Amino acid sequence: MRDRAIIEIREASKEYETNAAPVPALRPTTTSIADAAFVSIVGPSGCGKTTLLKMIGGLIPASTGEIRIKDSPVTHPREDVGFVFQSAVLLPWKTALENVLLPIQVRRRASAADVRRAEELLDLVGLSGFGGRYPHELSGGMQQRVSICRALIQDPACLLMDEPFGALDSLTRENINVFFNKLWLQTGKTVVMVTHSIQEAVFLSTRVIVMSERPGQIVDDLVVPFPAQRAPEIIGSVEFGELANKVRKYFTKANLD
Ligand SMILES: Nc1ncnc2c1ncn2[C@@H]1O[C@H](COP(=O)(O)OP(=O)(O)O)[C@@H](O)[C@H]1O
Ligand SMILES: [Mg+2]
């Protein structure tokens, strides 16, 4: 069951229409992502990573090809797909709890059960008791955890994350990586994450997809062979270093983003 594909990308490409010449952002791309996998996408700045993630999330249409999630074509943003952006983008005048409930409240009044679920999610990310705080009362790492809860409130099968931890300092980032590995194990979500950190990609993922310069295409697709539960100690291991170097060799000249 774990190997069943939940996301299927078939010859999906993107060319942005502009007032000037069209911008080819992504070459026809084909791959599939297994249920409960954790897939990272790394590649040079501007190679189409965000474009691909937005296409999977139904935020923008593909120019050619098709993307299917759970065997149905992606045509618009779906409730079973959560999106986490690089910055937490919380509404400053709403509390943490209200921000988590936002995806529900744009459609209907939140029920007592919704509030309970939001509180459970805040507990899960280590923010019990912080539901009443406003974003400016929370650190960057805490804000990003609130936005992860917001992406999880509708219990999506897939979580798409665009450089979610990029704005955090390196110590916070390491802690949140360990925490996020646990969250992924506990929730069983399929995660697709764009990151510019090779270490973060190898540490968190079951698979790392490497993309070329724009217009991007997949140039490598590596299995990360470590057990699902990751301890920070693996970062110092020979296997970890070898895998990270394998990814790094694609970017000796290019600018990673
Ligand atoms: N809305 C848009 N209109 C025109 N060009 C765009 C648009 N969005 C992105 N691009 C261009 O498409 C390419 C890929 O962008 P993006 O997917 O954001 O790259 P990445 O996330 O890998 O840095 C870039 O050259 C970018 O400038
Ligand atoms: Mg991007």
PDB file of C-alpha atoms and ligand atoms in Angstrom:
ATOM      1  CA  MET A   1       0.000   0.000   0.000  1.00  0.00           C
ATOM      2  CA  ARG A   2       2.861   2.372   0.816  1.00  0.00           C
ATOM      3  CA  ASP A   3       4.138   2.126  -2.751  1.00  0.00           C
ATOM      4  CA  ARG A   4       0.858   3.123  -4.382  1.00  0.00           C
ATOM      5  CA  ALA A   5       1.281   6.376  -6.319  1.00  0.00           C
ATOM      6  CA  ILE A   6      -0.793   9.193  -4.874  1.00  0.00           C
ATOM      7  CA  ILE A   7       0.565  11.960  -7.150  1.00  0.00           C
ATOM      8  CA  GLU A   8       1.125  11.309 -10.838  1.00  0.00           C
ATOM      9  CA  ILE A   9       2.817  13.837 -13.084  1.00  0.00           C
ATOM     10  CA  ARG A  10       2.680  13.031 -16.788  1.00  0.00           C
ATOM     11  CA  GLU A  11       4.579  15.151 -19.298  1.00  0.00           C
ATOM     12  CA  ALA A  12       3.577  18.256 -17.347  1.00  0.00           C
ATOM     13  CA  SER A  13       5.313  21.431 -18.554  1.00  0.00           C
ATOM     14  CA  LYS A  14       4.938  25.158 -17.986  1.00  0.00           C
ATOM     15  CA  GLU A  15       5.469  28.148 -20.202  1.00  0.00           C
ATOM     16  CA  TYR A  16       4.419  31.459 -18.652  1.00  0.00           C
ATOM     17  CA  GLU A  17       2.664  33.894 -20.968  1.00  0.00           C
ATOM     18  CA  THR A  18       4.045  37.403 -20.568  1.00  0.00           C
ATOM     19  CA  ASN A  19       3.733  40.696 -22.464  1.00  0.00           C
ATOM     20  CA  ALA A  20       7.129  39.939 -23.989  1.00  0.00           C
ATOM     21  CA  ALA A  21       8.305  36.474 -25.056  1.00  0.00           C
ATOM     22  CA  PRO A  22       6.788  33.487 -23.241  1.00  0.00           C
ATOM     23  CA  VAL A  23       8.982  32.158 -20.413  1.00  0.00           C
ATOM     24  CA  PRO A  24       9.610  28.405 -20.542  1.00  0.00           C
ATOM     25  CA  ALA A  25       9.806  27.447 -16.854  1.00  0.00           C
ATOM     26  CA  LEU A  26       9.534  23.662 -16.805  1.00  0.00           C
ATOM     27  CA  ARG A  27      10.226  21.053 -19.481  1.00  0.00           C
ATOM     28  CA  PRO A  28       7.777  18.156 -19.852  1.00  0.00           C
ATOM     29  CA  THR A  29       8.177  16.281 -16.599  1.00  0.00           C
ATOM     30  CA  THR A  30       7.023  12.806 -15.697  1.00  0.00           C
ATOM     31  CA  THR A  31       7.226  11.165 -12.284  1.00  0.00           C
ATOM     32  CA  SER A  32       5.018   9.678  -9.627  1.00  0.00           C
ATOM     33  CA  ILE A  33       5.066  10.011  -5.874  1.00  0.00           C
ATOM     34  CA  ALA A  34       4.135   7.142  -3.582  1.00  0.00           C
ATOM     35  CA  ASP A  35       1.582   7.413  -0.806  1.00  0.00           C
ATOM     36  CA  ALA A  36       3.278   8.478   2.474  1.00  0.00           C
ATOM     37  CA  ALA A  37       6.547   9.324   0.720  1.00  0.00           C
ATOM     38  CA  PHE A  38       8.620  12.359   1.651  1.00  0.00           C
ATOM     39  CA  VAL A  39      10.032  13.796  -1.553  1.00  0.00           C
ATOM     40  CA  SER A  40      12.339  16.789  -1.695  1.00  0.00           C
ATOM     41  CA  ILE A  41      12.956  18.825  -4.827  1.00  0.00           C
ATOM     42  CA  VAL A  42      16.266  20.657  -5.146  1.00  0.00           C
ATOM     43  CA  GLY A  43      17.584  22.686  -8.071  1.00  0.00           C
ATOM     44  CA  PRO A  44      19.125  25.986  -9.112  1.00  0.00           C
ATOM     45  CA  SER A  45      17.323  29.254  -8.519  1.00  0.00           C
ATOM     46  CA  GLY A  46      14.587  29.878 -11.095  1.00  0.00           C
ATOM     47  CA  CYS A  47      14.546  26.302 -12.458  1.00  0.00           C
ATOM     48  CA  GLY A  48      10.809  25.825 -11.964  1.00  0.00           C
ATOM     49  CA  LYS A  49      10.553  24.238  -8.510  1.00  0.00           C
ATOM     50  CA  THR A  50       7.847  26.577  -7.233  1.00  0.00           C
ATOM     51  CA  THR A  51       6.132  26.293 -10.610  1.00  0.00           C
ATOM     52  CA  LEU A  52       5.988  22.498 -10.337  1.00  0.00           C
ATOM     53  CA  LEU A  53       4.747  22.638  -6.727  1.00  0.00           C
ATOM     54  CA  LYS A  54       2.031  25.172  -7.631  1.00  0.00           C
ATOM     55  CA  MET A  55       0.935  22.955 -10.514  1.00  0.00           C
ATOM     56  CA  ILE A  56       0.681  19.943  -8.182  1.00  0.00           C
ATOM     57  CA  GLY A  57      -1.346  22.104  -5.778  1.00  0.00           C
ATOM     58  CA  GLY A  58      -3.675  23.277  -8.547  1.00  0.00           C
ATOM     59  CA  LEU A  59      -2.696  26.918  -7.969  1.00  0.00           C
ATOM     60  CA  ILE A  60      -1.638  27.307 -11.622  1.00  0.00           C
ATOM     61  CA  PRO A  61      -2.485  25.145 -14.645  1.00  0.00           C
ATOM     62  CA  ALA A  62       0.109  23.091 -16.537  1.00  0.00           C
ATOM     63  CA  SER A  63       0.733  24.237 -20.131  1.00  0.00           C
ATOM     64  CA  THR A  64       0.927  20.653 -21.365  1.00  0.00           C
ATOM     65  CA  GLY A  65       0.492  17.237 -19.815  1.00  0.00           C
ATOM     66  CA  GLU A  66      -1.450  16.243 -16.758  1.00  0.00           C
ATOM     67  CA  ILE A  67      -1.178  15.962 -12.993  1.00  0.00           C
ATOM     68  CA  ARG A  68      -3.402  13.554 -11.079  1.00  0.00           C
ATOM     69  CA  ILE A  69      -3.831  13.166  -7.351  1.00  0.00           C
ATOM     70  CA  LYS A  70      -5.573  10.034  -6.087  1.00  0.00           C
ATOM     71  CA  ASP A  71      -6.374   9.280  -9.700  1.00  0.00           C
ATOM     72  CA  SER A  72      -8.298  12.461 -10.418  1.00  0.00           C
ATOM     73  CA  PRO A  73      -6.952  15.349 -12.523  1.00  0.00           C
ATOM     74  CA  VAL A  74      -5.803  18.420 -10.609  1.00  0.00           C
ATOM     75  CA  THR A  75      -7.758  21.417 -11.931  1.00  0.00           C
ATOM     76  CA  HIS A  76      -7.965  23.698  -8.878  1.00  0.00           C
ATOM     77  CA  PRO A  77      -6.742  23.817  -5.256  1.00  0.00           C
ATOM     78  CA  ARG A  78      -8.159  20.866  -3.343  1.00  0.00           C
ATOM     79  CA  GLU A  79      -9.047  20.302   0.282  1.00  0.00           C
ATOM     80  CA  ASP A  80      -6.979  17.117   0.366  1.00  0.00           C
ATOM     81  CA  VAL A  81      -3.813  19.049  -0.510  1.00  0.00           C
ATOM     82  CA  GLY A  82      -2.259  21.487   1.996  1.00  0.00           C
ATOM     83  CA  PHE A  83       0.244  24.173   1.010  1.00  0.00           C
ATOM     84  CA  VAL A  84       2.967  25.726   3.206  1.00  0.00           C
ATOM     85  CA  PHE A  85       4.747  28.795   1.823  1.00  0.00           C
ATOM     86  CA  GLN A  86       8.245  30.061   2.570  1.00  0.00           C
ATOM     87  CA  SER A  87       7.078  32.698   5.016  1.00  0.00           C
ATOM     88  CA  ALA A  88       4.337  31.842   7.463  1.00  0.00           C
ATOM     89  CA  VAL A  89       1.865  34.408   5.983  1.00  0.00           C
ATOM     90  CA  LEU A  90      -0.316  34.517   9.100  1.00  0.00           C
ATOM     91  CA  LEU A  91      -2.946  37.213   9.512  1.00  0.00           C
ATOM     92  CA  PRO A  92      -1.444  39.510  12.183  1.00  0.00           C
ATOM     93  CA  TRP A  93      -4.814  40.499  13.658  1.00  0.00           C
ATOM     94  CA  LYS A  94      -5.867  36.900  14.244  1.00  0.00           C
ATOM     95  CA  THR A  95      -4.640  34.597  17.008  1.00  0.00           C
ATOM     96  CA  ALA A  96      -2.662  31.430  16.289  1.00  0.00           C
ATOM     97  CA  LEU A  97      -5.832  29.353  16.764  1.00  0.00           C
ATOM     98  CA  GLU A  98      -7.851  31.596  14.439  1.00  0.00           C
ATOM     99  CA  ASN A  99      -5.106  31.428  11.823  1.00  0.00           C
ATOM    100  CA  VAL A 100      -5.163  27.618  11.963  1.00  0.00           C
ATOM    101  CA  LEU A 101      -8.949  27.677  11.488  1.00  0.00           C
ATOM    102  CA  LEU A 102      -8.800  30.074   8.518  1.00  0.00           C
ATOM    103  CA  PRO A 103      -9.199  27.500   5.689  1.00  0.00           C
ATOM    104  CA  ILE A 104     -12.420  26.330   7.387  1.00  0.00           C
ATOM    105  CA  GLN A 105     -13.704  29.808   8.168  1.00  0.00           C
ATOM    106  CA  VAL A 106     -13.485  30.997   4.585  1.00  0.00           C
ATOM    107  CA  ARG A 107     -16.129  28.366   3.783  1.00  0.00           C
ATOM    108  CA  ARG A 108     -18.251  28.068   6.923  1.00  0.00           C
ATOM    109  CA  ARG A 109     -18.429  28.786  10.621  1.00  0.00           C
ATOM    110  CA  ALA A 110     -15.898  26.700  12.568  1.00  0.00           C
ATOM    111  CA  SER A 111     -17.610  24.114  14.788  1.00  0.00           C
ATOM    112  CA  ALA A 112     -16.573  23.093  18.300  1.00  0.00           C
ATOM    113  CA  ALA A 113     -15.041  19.968  16.730  1.00  0.00           C
ATOM    114  CA  ASP A 114     -12.983  22.157  14.348  1.00  0.00           C
ATOM    115  CA  VAL A 115     -11.680  24.178  17.297  1.00  0.00           C
ATOM    116  CA  ARG A 116     -10.777  20.965  19.127  1.00  0.00           C
ATOM    117  CA  ARG A 117      -8.933  19.695  16.063  1.00  0.00           C
ATOM    118  CA  ALA A 118      -7.024  22.994  15.727  1.00  0.00           C
ATOM    119  CA  GLU A 119      -6.026  22.753  19.394  1.00  0.00           C
ATOM    120  CA  GLU A 120      -4.892  19.153  18.886  1.00  0.00           C
ATOM    121  CA  LEU A 121      -2.730  20.224  15.945  1.00  0.00           C
ATOM    122  CA  LEU A 122      -1.145  23.012  17.992  1.00  0.00           C
ATOM    123  CA  ASP A 123      -0.411  20.411  20.683  1.00  0.00           C
ATOM    124  CA  LEU A 124       1.120  18.140  18.071  1.00  0.00           C
ATOM    125  CA  VAL A 125       3.579  20.835  16.938  1.00  0.00           C
ATOM    126  CA  GLY A 126       4.506  21.715  20.509  1.00  0.00           C
ATOM    127  CA  LEU A 127       2.393  24.866  20.780  1.00  0.00           C
ATOM    128  CA  SER A 128      -0.119  23.840  23.458  1.00  0.00           C
ATOM    129  CA  GLY A 129      -1.268  26.931  25.282  1.00  0.00           C
ATOM    130  CA  PHE A 130      -0.204  29.285  22.470  1.00  0.00           C
ATOM    131  CA  GLY A 131      -3.534  29.288  20.589  1.00  0.00           C
ATOM    132  CA  GLY A 132      -4.487  32.688  21.991  1.00  0.00           C
ATOM    133  CA  ARG A 133      -1.221  34.384  21.032  1.00  0.00           C
ATOM    134  CA  TYR A 134      -0.932  36.752  18.087  1.00  0.00           C
ATOM    135  CA  PRO A 135       1.733  36.148  15.393  1.00  0.00           C
ATOM    136  CA  HIS A 136       3.952  39.008  16.658  1.00  0.00           C
ATOM    137  CA  GLU A 137       4.093  37.260  20.047  1.00  0.00           C
ATOM    138  CA  LEU A 138       5.566  34.123  18.432  1.00  0.00           C
ATOM    139  CA  SER A 139       9.079  33.393  17.115  1.00  0.00           C
ATOM    140  CA  GLY A 140       9.639  32.705  13.400  1.00  0.00           C
ATOM    141  CA  GLY A 141       9.822  28.948  14.043  1.00  0.00           C
ATOM    142  CA  MET A 142       6.593  29.033  16.052  1.00  0.00           C
ATOM    143  CA  GLN A 143       4.833  31.019  13.308  1.00  0.00           C
ATOM    144  CA  GLN A 144       5.900  28.490  10.708  1.00  0.00           C
ATOM    145  CA  ARG A 145       4.573  25.678  12.920  1.00  0.00           C
ATOM    146  CA  VAL A 146       1.235  27.535  13.088  1.00  0.00           C
ATOM    147  CA  SER A 147       1.184  27.685   9.293  1.00  0.00           C
ATOM    148  CA  ILE A 148       1.902  23.946   9.146  1.00  0.00           C
ATOM    149  CA  CYS A 149      -1.131  23.398  11.419  1.00  0.00           C
ATOM    150  CA  ARG A 150      -3.194  25.585   9.098  1.00  0.00           C
ATOM    151  CA  ALA A 151      -2.143  23.405   6.156  1.00  0.00           C
ATOM    152  CA  LEU A 152      -3.119  20.288   8.146  1.00  0.00           C
ATOM    153  CA  ILE A 153      -6.500  21.494   9.485  1.00  0.00           C
ATOM    154  CA  GLN A 154      -8.474  19.884   6.674  1.00  0.00           C
ATOM    155  CA  ASP A 155      -6.510  16.646   7.150  1.00  0.00           C
ATOM    156  CA  PRO A 156      -5.016  16.681   3.635  1.00  0.00           C
ATOM    157  CA  ALA A 157      -3.481  13.528   2.194  1.00  0.00           C
ATOM    158  CA  CYS A 158      -0.646  15.583   0.691  1.00  0.00           C
ATOM    159  CA  LEU A 159       1.362  18.440   2.092  1.00  0.00           C
ATOM    160  CA  LEU A 160       3.211  20.657  -0.400  1.00  0.00           C
ATOM    161  CA  MET A 161       5.887  22.889   1.119  1.00  0.00           C
ATOM    162  CA  ASP A 162       7.885  25.581  -0.679  1.00  0.00           C
ATOM    163  CA  GLU A 163      11.140  26.236   1.199  1.00  0.00           C
ATOM    164  CA  PRO A 164       9.178  26.122   4.452  1.00  0.00           C
ATOM    165  CA  PHE A 165      12.154  26.491   6.776  1.00  0.00           C
ATOM    166  CA  GLY A 166      14.301  28.764   4.604  1.00  0.00           C
ATOM    167  CA  ALA A 167      13.700  31.891   6.658  1.00  0.00           C
ATOM    168  CA  LEU A 168      14.736  30.298   9.968  1.00  0.00           C
ATOM    169  CA  ASP A 169      18.147  30.498  11.589  1.00  0.00           C
ATOM    170  CA  SER A 170      20.190  27.304  11.335  1.00  0.00           C
ATOM    171  CA  LEU A 171      19.674  26.120  14.922  1.00  0.00           C
ATOM    172  CA  THR A 172      15.895  26.594  14.799  1.00  0.00           C
ATOM    173  CA  ARG A 173      15.936  24.923  11.425  1.00  0.00           C
ATOM    174  CA  GLU A 174      17.726  21.832  12.725  1.00  0.00           C
ATOM    175  CA  ASN A 175      15.244  21.519  15.593  1.00  0.00           C
ATOM    176  CA  ILE A 176      12.246  21.987  13.337  1.00  0.00           C
ATOM    177  CA  ASN A 177      13.664  19.359  10.950  1.00  0.00           C
ATOM    178  CA  VAL A 178      13.790  16.766  13.731  1.00  0.00           C
ATOM    179  CA  PHE A 179      10.319  17.807  14.847  1.00  0.00           C
ATOM    180  CA  PHE A 180       8.986  17.668  11.286  1.00  0.00           C
ATOM    181  CA  ASN A 181      10.343  14.147  10.776  1.00  0.00           C
ATOM    182  CA  LYS A 182       8.284  13.039  13.815  1.00  0.00           C
ATOM    183  CA  LEU A 183       5.209  14.875  12.548  1.00  0.00           C
ATOM    184  CA  TRP A 184       5.490  13.162   9.155  1.00  0.00           C
ATOM    185  CA  LEU A 185       5.824   9.744  10.846  1.00  0.00           C
ATOM    186  CA  GLN A 186       2.829  10.420  13.098  1.00  0.00           C
ATOM    187  CA  THR A 187       0.506  11.779  10.434  1.00  0.00           C
ATOM    188  CA  GLY A 188       1.434   9.516   7.503  1.00  0.00           C
ATOM    189  CA  LYS A 189       1.072  12.385   5.014  1.00  0.00           C
ATOM    190  CA  THR A 190       2.658  12.425   1.601  1.00  0.00           C
ATOM    191  CA  VAL A 191       5.035  15.389   1.621  1.00  0.00           C
ATOM    192  CA  VAL A 192       6.590  17.196  -1.344  1.00  0.00           C
ATOM    193  CA  MET A 193       9.067  19.830  -0.213  1.00  0.00           C
ATOM    194  CA  VAL A 194      11.141  22.304  -2.202  1.00  0.00           C
ATOM    195  CA  THR A 195      14.319  23.224  -0.349  1.00  0.00           C
ATOM    196  CA  HIS A 196      17.670  24.824  -1.094  1.00  0.00           C
ATOM    197  CA  SER A 197      19.335  22.902   1.712  1.00  0.00           C
ATOM    198  CA  ILE A 198      20.843  19.620   0.532  1.00  0.00           C
ATOM    199  CA  GLN A 199      21.295  18.555   4.164  1.00  0.00           C
ATOM    200  CA  GLU A 200      17.648  19.216   4.945  1.00  0.00           C
ATOM    201  CA  ALA A 201      16.573  17.330   1.799  1.00  0.00           C
ATOM    202  CA  VAL A 202      18.636  14.240   2.653  1.00  0.00           C
ATOM    203  CA  PHE A 203      17.755  14.372   6.360  1.00  0.00           C
ATOM    204  CA  LEU A 204      13.986  14.505   5.882  1.00  0.00           C
ATOM    205  CA  SER A 205      13.279  12.688   2.636  1.00  0.00           C
ATOM    206  CA  THR A 206      12.741   9.210   1.376  1.00  0.00           C
ATOM    207  CA  ARG A 207      13.607  10.499  -2.093  1.00  0.00           C
ATOM    208  CA  VAL A 208      15.438  13.542  -3.479  1.00  0.00           C
ATOM    209  CA  ILE A 209      14.583  14.843  -6.962  1.00  0.00           C
ATOM    210  CA  VAL A 210      17.295  16.995  -8.545  1.00  0.00           C
ATOM    211  CA  MET A 211      16.353  19.506 -11.236  1.00  0.00           C
ATOM    212  CA  SER A 212      18.455  21.222 -13.915  1.00  0.00           C
ATOM    213  CA  GLU A 213      18.661  24.919 -14.719  1.00  0.00           C
ATOM    214  CA  ARG A 214      15.602  26.620 -16.262  1.00  0.00           C
ATOM    215  CA  PRO A 215      13.639  25.362 -18.050  1.00  0.00           C
ATOM    216  CA  GLY A 216      13.933  22.702 -15.383  1.00  0.00           C
ATOM    217  CA  GLN A 217      13.832  19.001 -15.853  1.00  0.00           C
ATOM    218  CA  ILE A 218      14.552  16.082 -13.545  1.00  0.00           C
ATOM    219  CA  VAL A 219      18.236  15.148 -13.832  1.00  0.00           C
ATOM    220  CA  ASP A 220      18.449  12.742 -10.903  1.00  0.00           C
ATOM    221  CA  ASP A 221      16.135  10.954  -8.549  1.00  0.00           C
ATOM    222  CA  LEU A 222      17.809   9.452  -5.496  1.00  0.00           C
ATOM    223  CA  VAL A 223      16.439   7.075  -2.900  1.00  0.00           C
ATOM    224  CA  VAL A 224      17.427   7.949   0.666  1.00  0.00           C
ATOM    225  CA  PRO A 225      17.994   4.573   2.301  1.00  0.00           C
ATOM    226  CA  PHE A 226      17.833   5.544   5.997  1.00  0.00           C
ATOM    227  CA  PRO A 227      15.055   4.260   8.291  1.00  0.00           C
ATOM    228  CA  ALA A 228      11.994   6.545   8.366  1.00  0.00           C
ATOM    229  CA  GLN A 229      12.750   7.815  11.848  1.00  0.00           C
ATOM    230  CA  ARG A 230      15.739  10.140  11.573  1.00  0.00           C
ATOM    231  CA  ALA A 231      18.081  11.165  14.363  1.00  0.00           C
ATOM    232  CA  PRO A 232      20.398  14.174  13.949  1.00  0.00           C
ATOM    233  CA  GLU A 233      23.393  11.835  14.393  1.00  0.00           C
ATOM    234  CA  ILE A 234      22.912  10.387  10.891  1.00  0.00           C
ATOM    235  CA  ILE A 235      24.052  13.729   9.441  1.00  0.00           C
ATOM    236  CA  GLY A 236      27.613  12.891  10.495  1.00  0.00           C
ATOM    237  CA  SER A 237      27.576   9.400   8.964  1.00  0.00           C
ATOM    238  CA  VAL A 238      29.569   8.398   5.888  1.00  0.00           C
ATOM    239  CA  GLU A 239      26.422   7.313   4.006  1.00  0.00           C
ATOM    240  CA  PHE A 240      24.777  10.663   4.652  1.00  0.00           C
ATOM    241  CA  GLY A 241      27.850  12.560   3.446  1.00  0.00           C
ATOM    242  CA  GLU A 242      28.118  10.446   0.303  1.00  0.00           C
ATOM    243  CA  LEU A 243      24.485  10.988  -0.605  1.00  0.00           C
ATOM    244  CA  ALA A 244      24.680  14.728   0.063  1.00  0.00           C
ATOM    245  CA  ASN A 245      27.798  14.933  -2.125  1.00  0.00           C
ATOM    246  CA  LYS A 246      26.039  13.077  -4.912  1.00  0.00           C
ATOM    247  CA  VAL A 247      23.361  15.797  -4.903  1.00  0.00           C
ATOM    248  CA  ARG A 248      25.897  18.592  -4.411  1.00  0.00           C
ATOM    249  CA  LYS A 249      27.917  17.661  -7.479  1.00  0.00           C
ATOM    250  CA  TYR A 250      25.062  18.952  -9.656  1.00  0.00           C
ATOM    251  CA  PHE A 251      25.477  22.412  -8.175  1.00  0.00           C
ATOM    252  CA  THR A 252      29.190  23.031  -8.080  1.00  0.00           C
ATOM    253  CA  LYS A 253      28.735  26.043 -10.371  1.00  0.00           C
ATOM    254  CA  ALA A 254      24.998  26.689 -10.287  1.00  0.00           C
ATOM    255  CA  ASN A 255      23.286  28.781  -7.680  1.00  0.00           C
ATOM    256  CA  LEU A 256      21.168  26.673  -5.361  1.00  0.00           C
ATOM    257  CA  ASP A 257      17.860  28.099  -4.239  1.00  0.00           C
TER     258      ASP A 257
HETATM  259  N1  LIG B   1       4.009  34.393 -13.207  1.00  0.00           N
HETATM  260  C1  LIG B   1       5.131  34.317 -13.915  1.00  0.00           C
HETATM  261  N2  LIG B   1       5.235  34.928 -15.114  1.00  0.00           N
HETATM  262  C2  LIG B   1       6.378  34.860 -15.834  1.00  0.00           C
HETATM  263  N3  LIG B   1       7.464  34.156 -15.469  1.00  0.00           N
HETATM  264  C3  LIG B   1       7.419  33.530 -14.288  1.00  0.00           C
HETATM  265  C4  LIG B   1       6.264  33.563 -13.447  1.00  0.00           C
HETATM  266  N4  LIG B   1       6.494  32.835 -12.328  1.00  0.00           N
HETATM  267  C5  LIG B   1       7.758  32.369 -12.467  1.00  0.00           C
HETATM  268  N5  LIG B   1       8.295  32.771 -13.631  1.00  0.00           N
HETATM  269  C6  LIG B   1       9.640  32.422 -14.150  1.00  0.00           C
HETATM  270  O1  LIG B   1       9.683  31.016 -14.311  1.00  0.00           O
HETATM  271  C7  LIG B   1      10.936  30.502 -13.908  1.00  0.00           C
HETATM  272  C8  LIG B   1      10.750  29.463 -12.813  1.00  0.00           C
HETATM  273  O2  LIG B   1      10.266  30.121 -11.635  1.00  0.00           O
HETATM  274  P1  LIG B   1      10.073  29.369 -10.256  1.00  0.00           P
HETATM  275  O3  LIG B   1       9.222  28.180 -10.478  1.00  0.00           O
HETATM  276  O4  LIG B   1       9.586  30.373  -9.286  1.00  0.00           O
HETATM  277  O5  LIG B   1      11.572  28.912  -9.927  1.00  0.00           O
HETATM  278  P2  LIG B   1      12.212  28.342  -8.571  1.00  0.00           P
HETATM  279  O6  LIG B   1      11.115  28.157  -7.578  1.00  0.00           O
HETATM  280  O7  LIG B   1      12.897  27.077  -8.983  1.00  0.00           O
HETATM  281  O8  LIG B   1      13.218  29.358  -8.129  1.00  0.00           O
HETATM  282  C9  LIG B   1      11.765  31.697 -13.474  1.00  0.00           C
HETATM  283  O9  LIG B   1      12.578  32.107 -14.548  1.00  0.00           O
HETATM  284  C10 LIG B   1      10.728  32.748 -13.153  1.00  0.00           C
HETATM  285  O10 LIG B   1      11.231  34.043 -13.363  1.00  0.00           O
HETATM  286 MG    MG B   2      10.818  28.999  -5.709  1.00  0.00          MG
END
